[in-house]
Coordinates of N, CA and C and ligand atoms in Angstrom, one line a residue:
X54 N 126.2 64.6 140.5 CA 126.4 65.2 141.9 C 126.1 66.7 141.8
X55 N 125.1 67.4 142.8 CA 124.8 68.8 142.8 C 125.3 69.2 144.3
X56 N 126.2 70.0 143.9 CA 126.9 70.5 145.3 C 126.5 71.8 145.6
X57 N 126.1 72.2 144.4 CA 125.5 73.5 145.1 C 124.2 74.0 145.4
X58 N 124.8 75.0 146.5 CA 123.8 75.1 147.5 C 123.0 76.2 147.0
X59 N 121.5 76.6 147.7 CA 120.4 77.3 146.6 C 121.0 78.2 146.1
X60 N 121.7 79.5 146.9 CA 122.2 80.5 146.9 C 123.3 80.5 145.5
X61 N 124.0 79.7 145.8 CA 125.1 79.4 144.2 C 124.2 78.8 142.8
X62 N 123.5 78.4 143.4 CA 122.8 78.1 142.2 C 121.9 79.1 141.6
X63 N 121.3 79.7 142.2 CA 120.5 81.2 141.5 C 121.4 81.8 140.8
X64 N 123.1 82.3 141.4 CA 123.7 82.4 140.9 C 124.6 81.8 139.7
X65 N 124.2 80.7 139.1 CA 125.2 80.5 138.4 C 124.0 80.2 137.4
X66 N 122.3 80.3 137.9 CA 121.2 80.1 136.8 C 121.7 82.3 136.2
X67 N 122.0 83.0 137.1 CA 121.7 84.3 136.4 C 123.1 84.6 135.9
X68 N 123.9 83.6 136.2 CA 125.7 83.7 135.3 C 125.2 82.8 134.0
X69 N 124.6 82.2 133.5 CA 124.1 81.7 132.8 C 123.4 82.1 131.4
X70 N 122.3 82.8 132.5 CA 121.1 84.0 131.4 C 122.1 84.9 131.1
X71 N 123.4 85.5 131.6 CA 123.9 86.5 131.7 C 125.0 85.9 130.3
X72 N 125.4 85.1 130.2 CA 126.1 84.4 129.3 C 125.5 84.4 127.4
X73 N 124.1 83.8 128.1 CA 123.2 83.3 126.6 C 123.0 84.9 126.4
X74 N 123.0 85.2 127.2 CA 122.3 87.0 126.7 C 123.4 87.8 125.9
X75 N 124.7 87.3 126.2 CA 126.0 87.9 125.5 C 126.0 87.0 124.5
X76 N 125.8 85.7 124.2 CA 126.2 84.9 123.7 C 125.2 84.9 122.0
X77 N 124.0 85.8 122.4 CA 122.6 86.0 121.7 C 122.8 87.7 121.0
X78 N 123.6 88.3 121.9 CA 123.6 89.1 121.0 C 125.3 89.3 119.8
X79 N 126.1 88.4 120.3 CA 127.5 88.6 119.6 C 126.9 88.1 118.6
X80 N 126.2 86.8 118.3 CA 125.8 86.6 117.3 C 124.7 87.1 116.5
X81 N 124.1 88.3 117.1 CA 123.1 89.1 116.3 C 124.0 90.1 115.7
X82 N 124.8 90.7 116.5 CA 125.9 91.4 115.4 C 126.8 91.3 114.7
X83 N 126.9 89.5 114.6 CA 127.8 89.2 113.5 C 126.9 88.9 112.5
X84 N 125.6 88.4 112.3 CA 125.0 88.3 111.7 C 124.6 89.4 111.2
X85 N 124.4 90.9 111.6 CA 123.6 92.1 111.1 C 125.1 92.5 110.4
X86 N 126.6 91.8 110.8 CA 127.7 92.4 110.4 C 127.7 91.8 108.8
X87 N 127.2 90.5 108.6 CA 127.4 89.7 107.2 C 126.3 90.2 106.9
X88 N 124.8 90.7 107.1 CA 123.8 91.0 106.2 C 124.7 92.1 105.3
X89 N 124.8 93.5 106.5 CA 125.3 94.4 105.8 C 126.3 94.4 104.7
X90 N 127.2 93.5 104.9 CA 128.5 93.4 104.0 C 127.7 92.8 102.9
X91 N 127.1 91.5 103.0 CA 126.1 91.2 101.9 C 125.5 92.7 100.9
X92 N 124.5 93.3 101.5 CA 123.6 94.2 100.8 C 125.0 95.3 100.5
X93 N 126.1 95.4 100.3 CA 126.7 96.7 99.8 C 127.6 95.8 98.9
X94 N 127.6 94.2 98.6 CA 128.7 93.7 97.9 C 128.5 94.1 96.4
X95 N 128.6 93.4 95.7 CA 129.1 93.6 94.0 C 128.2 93.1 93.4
X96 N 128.2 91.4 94.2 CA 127.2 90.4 93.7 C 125.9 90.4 94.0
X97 N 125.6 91.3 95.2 CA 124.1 91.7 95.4 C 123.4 92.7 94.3
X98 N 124.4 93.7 94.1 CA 124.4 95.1 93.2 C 123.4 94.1 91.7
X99 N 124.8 93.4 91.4 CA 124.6 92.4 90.3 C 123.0 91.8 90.1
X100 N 122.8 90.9 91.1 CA 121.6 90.2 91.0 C 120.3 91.4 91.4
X101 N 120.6 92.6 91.5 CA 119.3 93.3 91.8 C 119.0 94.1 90.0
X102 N 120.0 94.0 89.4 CA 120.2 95.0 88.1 C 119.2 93.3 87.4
X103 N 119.9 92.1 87.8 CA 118.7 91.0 86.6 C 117.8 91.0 87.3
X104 N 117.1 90.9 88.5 CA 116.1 91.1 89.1 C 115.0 92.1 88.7
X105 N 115.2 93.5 88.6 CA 114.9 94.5 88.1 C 114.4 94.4 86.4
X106 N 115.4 93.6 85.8 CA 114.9 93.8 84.0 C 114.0 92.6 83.7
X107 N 114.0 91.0 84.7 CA 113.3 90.0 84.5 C 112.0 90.5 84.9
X108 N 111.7 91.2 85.7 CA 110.4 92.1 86.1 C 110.2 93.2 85.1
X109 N 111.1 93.5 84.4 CA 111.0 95.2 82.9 C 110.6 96.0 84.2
X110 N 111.3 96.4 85.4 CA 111.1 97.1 86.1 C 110.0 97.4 87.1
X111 N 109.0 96.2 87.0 CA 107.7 96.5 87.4 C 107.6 95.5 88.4
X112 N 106.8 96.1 89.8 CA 106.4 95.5 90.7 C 105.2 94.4 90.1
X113 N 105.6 93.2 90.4 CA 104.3 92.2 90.0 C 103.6 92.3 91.2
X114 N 103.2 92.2 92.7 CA 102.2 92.6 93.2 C 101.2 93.6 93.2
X115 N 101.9 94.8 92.8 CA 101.1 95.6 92.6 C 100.2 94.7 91.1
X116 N 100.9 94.3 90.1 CA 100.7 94.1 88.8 C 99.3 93.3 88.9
X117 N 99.3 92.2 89.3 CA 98.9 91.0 89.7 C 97.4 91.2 90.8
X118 N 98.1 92.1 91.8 CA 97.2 91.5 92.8 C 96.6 93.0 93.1
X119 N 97.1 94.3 92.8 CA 96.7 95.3 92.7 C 95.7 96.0 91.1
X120 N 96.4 95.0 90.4 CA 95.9 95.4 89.3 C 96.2 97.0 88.9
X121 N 97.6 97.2 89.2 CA 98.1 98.6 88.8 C 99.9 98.3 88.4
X122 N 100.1 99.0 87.5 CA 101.2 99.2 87.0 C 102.2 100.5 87.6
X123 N 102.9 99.2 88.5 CA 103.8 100.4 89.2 C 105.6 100.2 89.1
X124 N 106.2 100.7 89.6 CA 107.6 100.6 89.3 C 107.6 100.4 90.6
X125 N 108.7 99.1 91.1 CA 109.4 98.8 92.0 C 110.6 99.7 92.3
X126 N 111.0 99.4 93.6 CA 111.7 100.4 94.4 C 113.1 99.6 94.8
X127 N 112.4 98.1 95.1 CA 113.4 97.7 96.3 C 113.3 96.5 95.9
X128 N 114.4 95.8 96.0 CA 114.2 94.0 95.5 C 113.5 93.0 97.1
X129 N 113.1 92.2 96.9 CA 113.0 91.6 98.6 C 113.3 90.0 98.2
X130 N 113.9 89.3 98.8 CA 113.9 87.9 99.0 C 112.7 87.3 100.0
X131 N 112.1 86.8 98.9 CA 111.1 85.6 99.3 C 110.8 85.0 100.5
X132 N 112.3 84.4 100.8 CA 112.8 84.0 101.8 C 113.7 84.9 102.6
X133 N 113.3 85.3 103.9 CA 114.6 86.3 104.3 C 115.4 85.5 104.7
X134 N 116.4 86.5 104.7 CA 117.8 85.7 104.9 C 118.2 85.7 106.2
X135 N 117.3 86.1 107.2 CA 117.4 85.7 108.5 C 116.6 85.2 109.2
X136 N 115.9 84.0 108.1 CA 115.1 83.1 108.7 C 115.8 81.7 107.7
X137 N 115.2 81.7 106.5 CA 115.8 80.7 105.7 C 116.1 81.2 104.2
X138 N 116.6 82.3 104.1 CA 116.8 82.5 103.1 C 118.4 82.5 102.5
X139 N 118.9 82.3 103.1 CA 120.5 82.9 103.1 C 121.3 82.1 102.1
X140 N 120.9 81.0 101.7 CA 121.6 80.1 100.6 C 120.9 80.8 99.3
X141 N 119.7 81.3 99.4 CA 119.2 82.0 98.1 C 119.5 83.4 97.8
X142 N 120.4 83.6 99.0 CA 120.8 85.4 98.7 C 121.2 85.7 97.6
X143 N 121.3 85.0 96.3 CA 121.9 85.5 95.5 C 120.8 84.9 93.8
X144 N 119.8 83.9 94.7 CA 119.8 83.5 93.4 C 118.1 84.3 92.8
X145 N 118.4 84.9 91.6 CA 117.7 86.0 91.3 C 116.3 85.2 91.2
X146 N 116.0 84.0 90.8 CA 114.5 83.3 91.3 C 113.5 83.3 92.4
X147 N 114.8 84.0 93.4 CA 113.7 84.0 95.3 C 113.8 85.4 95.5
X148 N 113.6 86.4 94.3 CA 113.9 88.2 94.9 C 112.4 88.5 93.8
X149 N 112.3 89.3 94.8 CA 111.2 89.9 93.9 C 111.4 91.8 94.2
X150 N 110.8 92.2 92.9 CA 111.5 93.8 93.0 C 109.7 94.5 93.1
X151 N 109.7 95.1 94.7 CA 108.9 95.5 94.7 C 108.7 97.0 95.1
X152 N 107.4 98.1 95.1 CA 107.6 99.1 95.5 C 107.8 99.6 97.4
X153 N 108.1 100.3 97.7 CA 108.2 100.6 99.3 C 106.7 100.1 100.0
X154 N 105.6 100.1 99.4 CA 104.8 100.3 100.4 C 104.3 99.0 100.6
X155 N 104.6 98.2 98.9 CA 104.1 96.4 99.0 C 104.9 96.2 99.9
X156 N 106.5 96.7 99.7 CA 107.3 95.7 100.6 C 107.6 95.8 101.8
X157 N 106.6 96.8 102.5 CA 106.1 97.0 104.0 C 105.0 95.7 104.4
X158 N 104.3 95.8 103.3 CA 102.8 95.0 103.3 C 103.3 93.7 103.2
X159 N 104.0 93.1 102.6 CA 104.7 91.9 102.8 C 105.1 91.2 103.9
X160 N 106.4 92.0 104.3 CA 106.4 91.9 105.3 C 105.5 91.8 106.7
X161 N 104.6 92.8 106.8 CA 103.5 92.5 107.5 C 102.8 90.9 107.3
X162 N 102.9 90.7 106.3 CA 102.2 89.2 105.8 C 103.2 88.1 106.4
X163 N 104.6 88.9 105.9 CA 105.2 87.5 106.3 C 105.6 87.3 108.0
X164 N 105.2 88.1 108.6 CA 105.3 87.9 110.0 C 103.8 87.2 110.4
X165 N 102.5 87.4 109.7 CA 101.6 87.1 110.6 C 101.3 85.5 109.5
X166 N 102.1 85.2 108.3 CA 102.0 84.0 107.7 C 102.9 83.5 106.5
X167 N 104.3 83.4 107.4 CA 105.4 83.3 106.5 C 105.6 82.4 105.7
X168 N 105.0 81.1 105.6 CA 104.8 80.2 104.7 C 103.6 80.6 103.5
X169 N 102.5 81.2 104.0 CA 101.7 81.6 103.1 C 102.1 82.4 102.0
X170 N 102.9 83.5 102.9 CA 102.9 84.5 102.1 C 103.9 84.2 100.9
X171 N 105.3 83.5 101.4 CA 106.5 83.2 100.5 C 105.7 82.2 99.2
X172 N 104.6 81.6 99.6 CA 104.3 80.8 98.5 C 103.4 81.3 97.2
X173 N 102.5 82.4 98.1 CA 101.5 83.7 97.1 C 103.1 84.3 96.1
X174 N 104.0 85.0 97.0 CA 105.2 85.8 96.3 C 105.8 84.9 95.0
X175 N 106.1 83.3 95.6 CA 106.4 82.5 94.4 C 105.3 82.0 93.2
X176 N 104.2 82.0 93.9 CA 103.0 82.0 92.4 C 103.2 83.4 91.9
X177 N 103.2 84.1 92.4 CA 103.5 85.6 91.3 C 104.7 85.5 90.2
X178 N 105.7 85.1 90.4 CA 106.9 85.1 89.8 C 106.2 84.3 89.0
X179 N 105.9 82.8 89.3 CA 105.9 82.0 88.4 C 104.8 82.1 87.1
X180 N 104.0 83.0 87.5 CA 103.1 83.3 86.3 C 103.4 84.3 85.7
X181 N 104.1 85.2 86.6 CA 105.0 86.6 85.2 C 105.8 85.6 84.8
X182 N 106.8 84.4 84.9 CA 107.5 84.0 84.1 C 106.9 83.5 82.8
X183 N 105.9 82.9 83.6 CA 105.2 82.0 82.3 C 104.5 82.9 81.3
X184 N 104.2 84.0 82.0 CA 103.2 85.1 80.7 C 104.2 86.1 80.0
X185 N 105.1 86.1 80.6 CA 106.1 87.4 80.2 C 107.9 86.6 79.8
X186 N 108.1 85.7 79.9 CA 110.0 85.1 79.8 C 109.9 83.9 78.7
Ligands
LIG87 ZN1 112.1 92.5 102.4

């Protein structure tokens, strides 16, 4: 049964958007609230220090696909953790430690081909593993 008339109903379609719109961002700032707590904990600290020496400090993109020997800056997950990465936040196999400007360029990648790109980033790992562990 629809009892309401057009006028209440516009209104309760824009009580509605008005709702999801609150409802879209409480959970964008609980979620930017857990990244943060994430990135300053103990166990992030932790997994970026084996991250860092499984690499001997060196960005494999640049290594690999630059063909230059550079020192990484920043660790990145594979998978971000605000798409599907979040069960791997910790596990040092889905981070890769790269410099500031790859890990601009990545990103770029992974927005215009996020399956592509995450699967290029995991063949890199897997062949420094296999040439270098
Ligand atoms: Zn990143």
């Amino acid at each position: 049964m629809d009892k309401c008339c057009t006028e209440c109903k516009a209104k309760v379609k824009k009580d509605k958007a008005e709702s999801n719109k609150i409802y879209d961002e409480s959970v964008r700032q609980l979620r930017d609230k857990q990244y943060t707590q994430f990135y300053h904990s103990k166990q992030w600290r932790q997994v970026v220090e084996i991250v860092k020496s499984m690499y001997n400090y060196i960005d494999i993109y640049s290594y690999y696909v630059l063909h230059k020997i550079e020192y990484g800056k920043i660790c990145h997950h594979c998978r971000e953790l605000k798409v599907d990465g979040w069960n791997d936040r910790l596990n040092a196999n889905m981070i890769v430690y790269l410099t500031h400007d790859n890990h601009e360029k990545i990103h770029k990648m992974l927005e215009k081909d996020y399956e592509g790109t995450v699967k290029m980033l995991e063949g890199l790992m897997k062949r420094y593993n296999e040439e270098f562990n």
